[in-house]
Structure formats: structure tokens, C-alpha cells
């Protein structure tokens, strides 16, 4: 792997979620691997390089398999060390459920009224970040590169820099960074900004996110010098490089999956059945999160069958919604509402053997999911706000036959790069319905040309290019450190 050559220092990855989770089952302990985009890209890298990964040990059997917190992974052929930070129920509540998921998450997605920042949660959020920092400091070799992630660990860079100034830190913020008037609503906004400034490199998904962050720094840290054109911040004798580095997917791995005999056969089977019944297949895949615009999408589907009755009986929507963060009431409520709304639409339009919306309510095996993307005629991503949205890029990657249409919310980060998608507003059900009609009646040559250009885009900007950019910046930082 070309990327390996770019990693010239020991690498330590830090995420909230762990790449391998040990769960207790009736037949013993089972190790589960979650197939998130970041984790599935970083895991092979650490497997090749060796190294360390620090994460919250959230599995029910994590303490059994690693009583001191550290275990070698992958379990069958160990290649690197996974260091688990164990949290008490109070720490999980304060750090994860409250401050991160009920505070920073909705606020960053501009859902102001949903954001709650309790006074009790903040000190817990801070102390868990400190706990992570201590663990990372302990496990990191001299002059290591630390690559940490996201809004759960906003204070980690500063805490770690205090403990280990020799380490080069890159922190990637996966979700949107809101404008200053919104961000200021976070009661601890100053601490959050300063916490992040402990990093040497701050990566965001889009140029707008970078802009908003730089404004937040200008308005918050008066002693910092901000070079807006270069994206550099000079503060306390250090430089913080702030860059838009859009995350992507492993397009070749997805292509290999959908071209594997098993999945190719499966996708062909789906196509044959659709053809026999003269039907089109539309697909959407989301965690059941209120930022993903699942209810607005159902409203658009309703408007679509209402305004274009000629499509009744001909279009099937497959919605794959996996429950998420069910410890938060807002998420449980959303899941119930999605169920009710789907029932209502199906009741209104279904006839004979046709049902407009089919729901899958669980995590689908990745190979099959990509197979569905290959077989589908269109995908619908309707996020209200989204840092990037990997589903959009996965759909494009899996479209090896090149004829599907992507309908993509303009307010998802992915829309910046995927210009050939049909851009939609999630809050305009009639407009979305009209765009669905357009997608289904578009000349094949137009569909193919759009998909070709989007496929070229994801080929030119893969997850490995994303990492390469981070590593290049880390190299720059290390060279500066070596000179000083
Ligand atoms: P998420 O909000 O989780 O990520 P997204 O980027 O769409 O959103 O990634 C979800 C991942 O989970 C995709 O790989 C998808 O295939 C998978 N997935 C979703 N539902 C599934 C199901 N039912 N079965 C199987 N797999 C499923 C956060 C930010 C995003 C940003 C990413 C990465 O919110 O904006 O793109 O991080 O930076």
C-alpha cells in the first residue's frame, strides 16, 4: 500500500467507538466488528503498520478479554494493540449520552431546540476527555502521530498536548461546524474551541466548516492570529493547520464486493425480479437519526405518489433504518414515528402485491448492502444536515453498471463534491417529489453521464487520499518539531 510509506512515525488512533467489540452471548464471547467508514479504513492500515488504537471499551465482555484494558487485535491474527478506556455508567451518561449526543450533536447540526447542555454533564465530559488523554499519553511512543476523532473528544487535543508536547496531533471533526451565532449557544463554546486548538492539524469535511471554525476562533480566542487564506492559526507559539479534507470511501473494496460472484448474482436476481414486475427500486440507508431527514423523506414519498399517480405500482422504496442511540428518548420517538408514517403511506397507496415502502430495521451485512446499491435504480439521501454522508459515496461506488440516479440533499457535505447528483432540499416535499419524477423519466444517456462523472470523482478522492492528506500534514508538523 502506497499509503504505508507516508506513515513515518508510530501511529496512535483515537476514537470514541472501538474497532473490535467483545460481547457476551449464550454460547460464549463473540467479537463484533462494526462496519463504519472510518473504522473499516483505519483497521487495515493499523493491521499493516502495527501500532495502537485507543477507544471506549463498550462491549459487555470487554473487561473479560482485556482485564487491564489492552488486548491484541484482530483476535485471530493479532496485528496491533487496542487500548480500552473503561467508563462507569455515570461517565457514559454524562460524556456520551448527554454532553456529546444531546448537546454537541444536535447543535452542530443546527437543531438548536433539541440541544441540551446540562451543568452536570460538562465536568464529566471534560474528565472523560482527560482520561482518554492520559491513556493516549501513556501508550504513545516518543514523537508519535496521534490521529483522533470527532465531537466526543473535542478536549482531547489540548489535554494531550499538555501531557505530551512531543506528539503531533491531527484531529478530524466528522460533523458540520455551525456558524458562530449557533455555536455560541453551547455554554462551554470557549473551552471546546480551545480544546481543539491543542491539535496541530484540524480536519473538517467542507470549506464552509473550516470558515465557520476560523470565525469561532477569531471571536473566541483574541490572542490567536488567524490566516484565513492559508487556514493557519498561530497561537501560543504553535501553528494549527485547519483544512477541509473531505472523507471518502474505499471505492475499490466496494467494487470488489459487488463484483464478487455471490453478490453479483444476488444483485442480478433483484434486477430480474424488478424487470419481471416492471418496477423500479429506490433505496435509502440511514441510522435512525433525526438529522437524516427520514420523516421529510417519507413526506416526499407521499407527495410523489399523490402528485404522480402514474408511478403507483411501479416504484418501490426500500428504507433501511437501523436503530441508533436508543438510550436517548428523541431517538426512540423518531423510530416510532417512522414506523407510523410508513404504515400510513403503505395503507394509503398499497394495492395487490405492491407496497410502496419496504422497511428493513436492522444493520444489513455490508456486502449485501452494497449489492442492493448496485441493483437499485436510485438512492435518496435526504439529510437535514450531514458532515459528509458516506452512503451517497457508497452508492456511487457500488454503481458499477453506471445507470442509477443519486438524489442528494444539498445540505449534506457530500453535495459539495457530488455535483452531478440531483440536489434536493429535504424540507421541500413537493420539490423532492418532482425530482423523483425527473429521476425516473430521465433519458438513460443523461443518467449514465451523471453517474460516470460521479464515479470518476470518488475514484479520484478515496478514503486513502483522505488519509494521505492527513499524513502529509503530520509529516510537515513532525519536520517543524524536529527543527525547533
Ligand atoms: P454517520 O452519521 O453515521 O457518520 P454516514 O456517513 O452516512 O453517517 O455513515 C453511515 C455508515 O453506516 C455508512 O457506511 C452506511 O453504509 C452504514 N450504515 C448505515 N445504516 C446501515 C444499516 N442499516 N446496515 C448497515 N450499514 C449501515 C458520521 C457523520 C457523517 C460522516 C461520517 C464519516 O454524521 O456526516 O459522513 O461520520 O465522517
XYZ file of C-alpha atoms and ligand atoms in Angstrom:
522
model
C 0.000 0.000 0.000
C 1.409 3.337 -1.141
C -0.066 4.920 1.986
C 2.176 2.912 4.296
C 5.233 4.783 3.085
C 3.699 8.041 4.251
C 3.451 6.895 7.845
C 6.951 7.655 9.116
C 6.147 7.791 12.841
C 4.363 5.391 15.199
C 0.631 5.842 14.695
C -1.936 6.036 17.502
C -5.589 6.221 16.500
C -8.162 7.522 18.996
C -11.903 7.154 18.524
C -14.895 7.027 20.795
C -16.076 3.689 19.362
C -13.771 0.709 19.274
C -12.993 -1.307 16.122
C -13.480 -4.692 17.862
C -16.188 -5.181 20.463
C -16.313 -8.257 22.677
C -19.856 -9.242 23.537
C -21.066 -11.918 25.889
C -23.504 -14.302 24.204
C -25.175 -17.522 25.310
C -22.512 -19.554 23.536
C -19.563 -17.563 24.927
C -17.756 -14.382 23.950
C -18.177 -13.100 20.416
C -16.071 -10.366 18.807
C -18.027 -7.999 16.606
C -16.573 -5.628 14.084
C -18.609 -2.532 13.310
C -18.510 -1.559 9.650
C -18.358 2.247 9.927
C -16.416 4.065 7.219
C -13.577 5.379 9.360
C -13.068 2.252 11.391
C -13.086 -0.040 8.375
C -10.464 2.099 6.638
C -8.152 2.605 9.625
C -8.242 -1.018 10.756
C -6.416 -2.458 7.696
C -3.904 0.372 7.954
C -3.067 -0.435 11.575
C -3.038 -4.125 10.709
C -0.262 -3.419 8.198
C 1.680 -0.960 10.324
C 1.096 -2.287 13.808
C 0.543 0.408 16.396
C -2.044 1.456 18.917
C -5.734 2.329 18.967
C -7.394 3.889 21.996
C -11.196 3.728 22.317
C -14.016 3.373 24.801
C -14.443 -0.284 25.749
C -18.209 -0.516 25.361
C -18.676 -4.273 24.854
C -20.290 -6.422 27.538
C -17.258 -8.743 27.592
C -14.541 -6.140 27.033
C -13.338 -6.341 30.604
C -13.085 -10.122 30.378
C -10.957 -10.161 27.253
C -8.790 -7.273 28.400
C -8.793 -7.003 32.198
C -6.085 -4.324 32.083
C -7.698 -2.654 29.113
C -5.250 -3.709 26.436
C -5.695 -6.586 24.040
C -4.219 -7.565 20.716
C -6.479 -7.443 17.669
C -7.787 -8.768 15.324
C -8.451 -11.697 17.639
C -7.466 -14.446 15.192
C -4.272 -12.916 13.832
C -3.249 -10.090 16.148
C -1.508 -7.178 14.470
C -1.969 -4.160 16.724
C -2.887 -3.127 20.291
C -6.369 -1.972 21.216
C -6.414 0.026 24.452
C -9.825 0.241 26.024
C -10.861 3.128 28.213
C -13.478 1.788 30.599
C -16.261 4.116 31.658
C -18.685 3.937 34.567
C -22.452 4.244 33.897
C -22.284 7.852 35.181
C -19.425 8.649 32.823
C -21.293 7.143 29.875
C -24.376 9.203 30.725
C -22.534 12.490 31.178
C -19.903 12.244 28.462
C -21.622 10.279 25.745
C -25.406 10.347 26.142
C -25.777 13.879 27.458
C -22.969 16.189 26.503
C -21.958 14.647 23.180
C -25.212 13.205 21.864
C -27.801 15.545 23.352
C -25.664 18.674 23.281
C -22.931 18.921 20.680
C -24.542 16.617 18.098
C -27.855 18.480 17.614
C -26.232 21.913 17.969
C -23.629 21.139 15.302
C -26.472 20.047 13.012
C -28.255 23.361 13.662
C -31.082 21.686 15.546
C -30.959 24.269 18.278
C -34.123 23.329 20.102
C -33.010 19.763 20.530
C -29.693 20.714 22.116
C -29.433 20.333 25.878
C -26.312 21.114 27.836
C -26.720 20.140 31.432
C -24.430 21.617 34.078
C -23.745 18.135 35.418
C -22.676 16.671 32.093
C -19.915 19.162 31.305
C -17.423 18.223 34.094
C -17.955 14.572 33.199
C -17.348 15.236 29.511
C -14.147 17.059 30.474
C -12.909 14.379 32.836
C -13.562 11.575 30.327
C -11.605 13.536 27.724
C -8.795 13.845 30.293
C -8.982 10.129 30.934
C -8.618 9.428 27.214
C -5.710 11.887 27.046
C -3.881 10.151 29.917
C -4.310 6.804 28.247
C -3.095 8.088 24.881
C -0.127 9.811 26.526
C 0.783 6.564 28.276
C 0.568 4.415 25.152
C 2.207 6.754 22.646
C 5.859 6.232 21.738
C 8.063 9.359 21.540
C 7.220 11.684 18.630
C 4.207 9.572 17.745
C 1.454 10.682 15.403
C -1.937 10.759 17.077
C -4.983 10.716 14.821
C -8.045 11.444 16.965
C -11.668 11.834 16.034
C -14.824 13.787 16.415
C -17.068 15.711 18.730
C -16.919 13.280 21.643
C -13.228 14.087 22.061
C -13.074 17.831 21.474
C -10.938 18.466 24.562
C -8.522 15.622 23.942
C -6.053 17.585 21.762
C -5.445 20.251 24.410
C -5.261 17.763 27.290
C -2.863 15.565 25.359
C -0.662 18.448 24.246
C -0.219 19.434 27.906
C 0.945 15.924 28.782
C 2.972 15.173 25.676
C 4.163 18.200 23.691
C 6.373 15.910 21.561
C 3.382 14.297 19.878
C 1.936 15.561 16.581
C -1.849 15.558 16.804
C -4.338 15.508 13.936
C -7.980 15.720 14.952
C -10.790 15.181 12.465
C -14.244 16.691 13.057
C -16.733 14.455 11.206
C -19.888 16.517 11.627
C -20.740 20.057 10.474
C -19.225 23.038 12.288
C -22.050 25.582 12.670
C -21.873 29.337 12.255
C -20.710 31.320 15.275
C -24.144 32.601 16.450
C -25.232 28.967 16.660
C -22.049 27.568 18.144
C -22.047 30.257 20.813
C -25.194 28.640 22.216
C -23.001 25.904 23.612
C -22.382 27.190 27.159
C -18.799 25.901 27.015
C -18.036 27.073 23.475
C -14.795 28.758 24.508
C -13.474 25.622 26.173
C -14.427 23.499 23.152
C -12.610 25.800 20.721
C -9.533 25.967 22.938
C -9.630 22.214 23.442
C -9.442 21.617 19.724
C -6.647 24.153 19.300
C -4.351 21.745 21.129
C -4.146 19.833 17.836
C -1.539 20.585 15.177
C -3.956 19.719 12.399
C -7.718 20.123 12.419
C -9.580 18.439 9.585
C -13.147 19.334 8.602
C -15.416 17.984 5.889
C -16.068 21.120 3.830
C -14.683 24.624 3.216
C -17.776 26.061 4.946
C -16.952 24.120 8.112
C -13.394 25.477 8.030
C -14.682 29.005 7.553
C -17.084 28.694 10.448
C -14.393 27.266 12.703
C -11.935 30.045 11.849
C -14.618 32.602 12.682
C -15.244 30.864 16.000
C -11.521 31.152 16.791
C -11.404 34.837 15.798
C -14.387 35.577 18.007
C -13.280 33.447 20.949
C -9.513 33.452 21.270
C -8.480 37.054 20.925
C -4.779 36.277 21.230
C -4.823 33.914 18.229
C -3.727 35.130 14.822
C -5.847 33.667 12.053
C -4.628 33.488 8.475
C -7.918 32.898 6.684
C -6.408 32.344 3.239
C -3.874 29.763 4.340
C -6.103 28.232 7.021
C -3.409 28.537 9.668
C -3.867 29.689 13.235
C -0.910 30.985 15.222
C -1.420 30.691 18.936
C 0.808 30.275 21.973
C 3.886 29.800 19.796
C 2.325 27.000 17.739
C 0.683 26.710 14.337
C -2.621 24.906 13.951
C -3.330 23.909 10.363
C -7.075 23.937 9.672
C -8.084 22.242 6.435
C -11.102 20.910 4.545
C -10.266 17.266 3.930
C -13.493 15.561 2.834
C -13.728 11.974 3.943
C -14.480 9.296 1.379
C -14.886 5.561 0.896
C -12.766 2.637 -0.248
C -14.196 2.568 -3.748
C -12.116 -0.383 -4.940
C -13.121 -2.519 -1.980
C -16.794 -1.730 -2.684
C -16.381 -2.562 -6.373
C -14.699 -5.842 -5.482
C -17.606 -6.663 -3.165
C -20.330 -6.012 -5.736
C -18.426 -7.833 -8.457
C -17.823 -10.896 -6.314
C -19.795 -13.841 -7.794
C -22.110 -14.166 -4.779
C -23.146 -10.512 -4.631
C -23.215 -10.029 -8.407
C -25.590 -12.999 -8.667
C -27.724 -11.612 -5.885
C -27.921 -8.138 -7.476
C -28.826 -9.714 -10.843
C -31.605 -11.646 -9.094
C -33.051 -8.406 -7.687
C -32.899 -6.791 -11.148
C -34.607 -9.765 -12.794
C -37.472 -9.608 -10.346
C -37.848 -5.858 -10.805
C -37.890 -6.242 -14.574
C -40.461 -9.028 -14.453
C -42.783 -6.826 -12.401
C -41.949 -3.613 -14.372
C -40.818 -1.911 -11.222
C -38.107 0.498 -10.148
C -36.208 0.249 -6.895
C -35.241 3.259 -4.798
C -33.124 2.863 -1.683
C -32.197 4.843 1.397
C -29.907 3.735 4.209
C -29.547 5.560 7.497
C -29.033 5.262 11.172
C -32.443 6.292 12.539
C -31.197 9.757 13.421
C -33.303 12.922 13.244
C -30.535 14.670 11.263
C -31.008 12.254 8.367
C -34.389 13.673 7.317
C -36.217 10.343 7.350
C -39.644 11.845 8.120
C -39.280 14.599 5.487
C -38.330 11.878 3.011
C -41.485 9.925 3.804
C -43.478 13.142 3.323
C -41.866 13.477 -0.111
C -42.722 9.868 -0.994
C -46.314 10.568 -0.026
C -46.340 13.723 -2.181
C -44.764 11.764 -5.047
C -47.499 9.106 -5.225
C -50.141 11.750 -4.701
C -48.948 14.046 -7.494
C -47.736 11.391 -9.906
C -50.271 8.560 -9.643
C -48.832 7.015 -12.815
C -45.911 5.751 -10.693
C -48.131 3.837 -8.293
C -47.493 0.143 -8.556
C -44.171 0.842 -10.327
C -41.783 2.219 -7.747
C -40.712 0.511 -4.555
C -38.765 2.339 -1.850
C -36.546 0.224 0.315
C -35.709 2.092 3.522
C -33.008 0.566 5.640
C -33.111 2.212 9.048
C -31.006 0.900 11.832
C -31.916 1.935 15.397
C -29.229 4.065 16.978
C -28.593 5.792 20.343
C -31.772 4.246 21.709
C -30.782 5.376 25.206
C -31.958 8.847 24.107
C -35.767 9.308 24.103
C -35.716 11.547 20.978
C -34.289 8.611 19.001
C -36.842 6.112 20.272
C -39.597 8.586 19.420
C -38.256 9.082 15.897
C -38.164 5.352 15.306
C -41.818 5.062 16.345
C -42.798 7.973 14.104
C -41.014 6.448 11.112
C -42.952 3.226 11.707
C -46.278 5.069 11.920
C -45.658 7.239 8.883
C -44.562 4.251 6.804
C -47.688 2.348 7.822
C -49.844 5.318 6.895
C -48.286 5.668 3.424
C -48.479 1.954 2.748
C -52.077 1.904 3.885
C -52.917 4.825 1.633
C -51.371 3.556 -1.598
C -50.736 -0.206 -1.488
C -52.758 -2.496 -3.727
C -52.451 -6.082 -4.983
C -48.942 -7.339 -4.290
C -47.451 -3.820 -4.381
C -46.420 -1.900 -1.299
C -44.718 1.472 -1.816
C -42.330 1.337 1.164
C -40.489 -1.704 2.419
C -38.610 -1.276 5.688
C -35.564 -3.141 6.945
C -34.988 -2.287 10.584
C -31.536 -3.637 11.286
C -27.924 -3.424 10.259
C -27.513 -5.197 6.929
C -24.424 -7.206 6.086
C -22.111 -4.835 4.210
C -21.683 -6.980 1.102
C -25.430 -7.296 0.679
C -25.958 -3.623 1.341
C -23.539 -2.773 -1.446
C -25.332 -5.361 -3.627
C -28.610 -3.504 -3.045
C -26.881 -0.266 -4.078
C -25.721 -1.940 -7.263
C -29.196 -3.211 -8.081
C -31.107 -0.011 -7.217
C -32.372 2.468 -9.795
C -31.912 5.394 -7.481
C -30.812 6.305 -3.974
C -32.312 9.022 -1.875
C -30.213 10.864 0.730
C -32.320 13.489 2.461
C -30.256 14.620 5.465
C -31.241 17.934 7.041
C -27.548 18.419 7.744
C -24.731 15.941 7.425
C -20.967 16.320 7.785
C -20.400 14.250 4.658
C -22.756 11.245 4.253
C -20.853 8.158 3.256
C -23.978 6.403 1.958
C -24.021 8.783 -1.032
C -20.436 7.874 -1.914
C -21.011 4.165 -1.273
C -23.992 4.177 -3.653
C -21.882 5.783 -6.381
C -19.031 3.318 -5.746
C -21.363 0.320 -5.972
C -22.989 1.526 -9.210
C -20.599 -0.421 -11.429
C -23.295 -0.738 -14.103
C -23.479 3.046 -14.101
C -27.190 3.679 -14.564
C -28.527 4.699 -11.145
C -29.511 8.201 -10.105
C -28.494 9.809 -6.820
C -30.860 12.278 -5.192
C -28.831 14.107 -2.622
C -29.672 16.723 -0.046
C -27.898 19.979 -0.835
C -27.081 20.346 2.847
C -25.061 17.130 3.129
C -21.299 17.671 2.868
C -21.183 15.141 0.008
C -23.125 17.572 -2.217
C -20.032 19.783 -2.498
C -18.187 17.079 -4.423
C -21.049 15.127 -5.996
C -22.229 17.905 -8.267
C -23.852 15.525 -10.746
C -26.319 14.207 -8.209
C -29.823 15.638 -8.375
C -29.665 18.063 -5.481
C -32.757 18.361 -3.349
C -33.967 20.292 -0.346
C -35.107 17.933 2.408
C -37.699 20.468 3.538
C -39.466 20.708 0.199
C -41.569 17.539 -0.186
C -43.199 18.722 -3.444
C -39.839 19.667 -4.920
C -38.378 16.338 -3.865
C -41.358 14.533 -5.386
C -40.828 16.407 -8.657
C -37.120 15.468 -8.637
C -38.053 11.823 -8.070
C -40.285 12.020 -11.107
C -37.414 13.618 -13.030
C -35.044 10.811 -11.952
C -37.447 8.155 -13.186
C -38.105 9.784 -16.532
C -34.579 10.990 -17.296
C -33.019 9.756 -20.562
C -30.653 6.851 -19.970
C -27.759 8.720 -21.593
C -28.181 11.574 -19.091
C -28.307 9.192 -16.128
C -25.213 7.380 -17.325
C -23.254 10.573 -17.944
C -24.039 11.837 -14.450
C -23.098 8.571 -12.812
C -19.882 8.356 -14.863
C -18.731 11.745 -13.633
C -19.604 10.962 -10.017
C -17.766 7.637 -10.229
C -14.721 9.423 -11.551
C -14.939 11.818 -8.607
C -14.986 9.040 -5.973
C -12.153 7.251 -7.783
C -10.040 10.382 -7.629
C -10.795 11.030 -3.940
C -10.849 7.808 -1.966
C -10.539 7.249 1.758
C -6.839 6.580 1.168
C -6.403 10.023 -0.395
C -8.101 11.441 2.689
C -5.641 9.685 4.967
C -2.695 10.540 2.737
C -3.541 14.235 3.126
C -3.632 13.887 6.904
C -0.325 12.020 6.955
C 1.301 14.579 4.676
C 0.320 17.324 7.108
C 1.537 15.269 10.075
C 4.863 14.860 8.283
C 5.095 18.637 7.893
C 4.380 19.081 11.603
C 6.981 16.498 12.632
C 9.587 18.158 10.452
C 8.835 21.507 12.076
C 9.109 19.917 15.532
C 12.428 18.288 14.598
C 13.843 21.670 13.531
C 12.770 23.514 16.688
P -22.955 8.824 10.158
O -23.842 9.895 10.697
O -23.052 7.506 10.820
O -21.438 9.304 10.137
P -22.772 8.152 7.244
O -21.652 8.978 6.727
O -23.901 8.025 6.292
O -23.391 8.709 8.599
O -22.206 6.728 7.574
C -23.045 5.670 7.967
C -22.351 4.340 7.671
O -23.108 3.293 8.277
C -22.292 4.032 6.187
O -21.091 3.356 5.934
C -23.508 3.116 5.969
O -23.379 2.206 4.901
C -23.578 2.381 7.296
N -24.976 2.017 7.607
C -25.988 2.859 7.873
N -27.115 2.158 8.099
C -26.803 0.856 7.948
C -27.540 -0.368 8.035
N -28.827 -0.403 8.323
N -26.878 -1.513 7.824
C -25.557 -1.490 7.533
N -24.824 -0.386 7.439
C -25.437 0.771 7.648
C -20.710 10.457 10.621
C -21.223 11.795 10.085
C -21.271 11.773 8.570
C -19.889 11.419 8.016
C -19.322 10.181 8.699
C -17.863 9.964 8.322
O -22.504 12.100 10.619
O -21.695 13.017 8.051
O -20.006 11.161 6.625
O -19.381 10.294 10.107
O -17.112 11.121 8.502
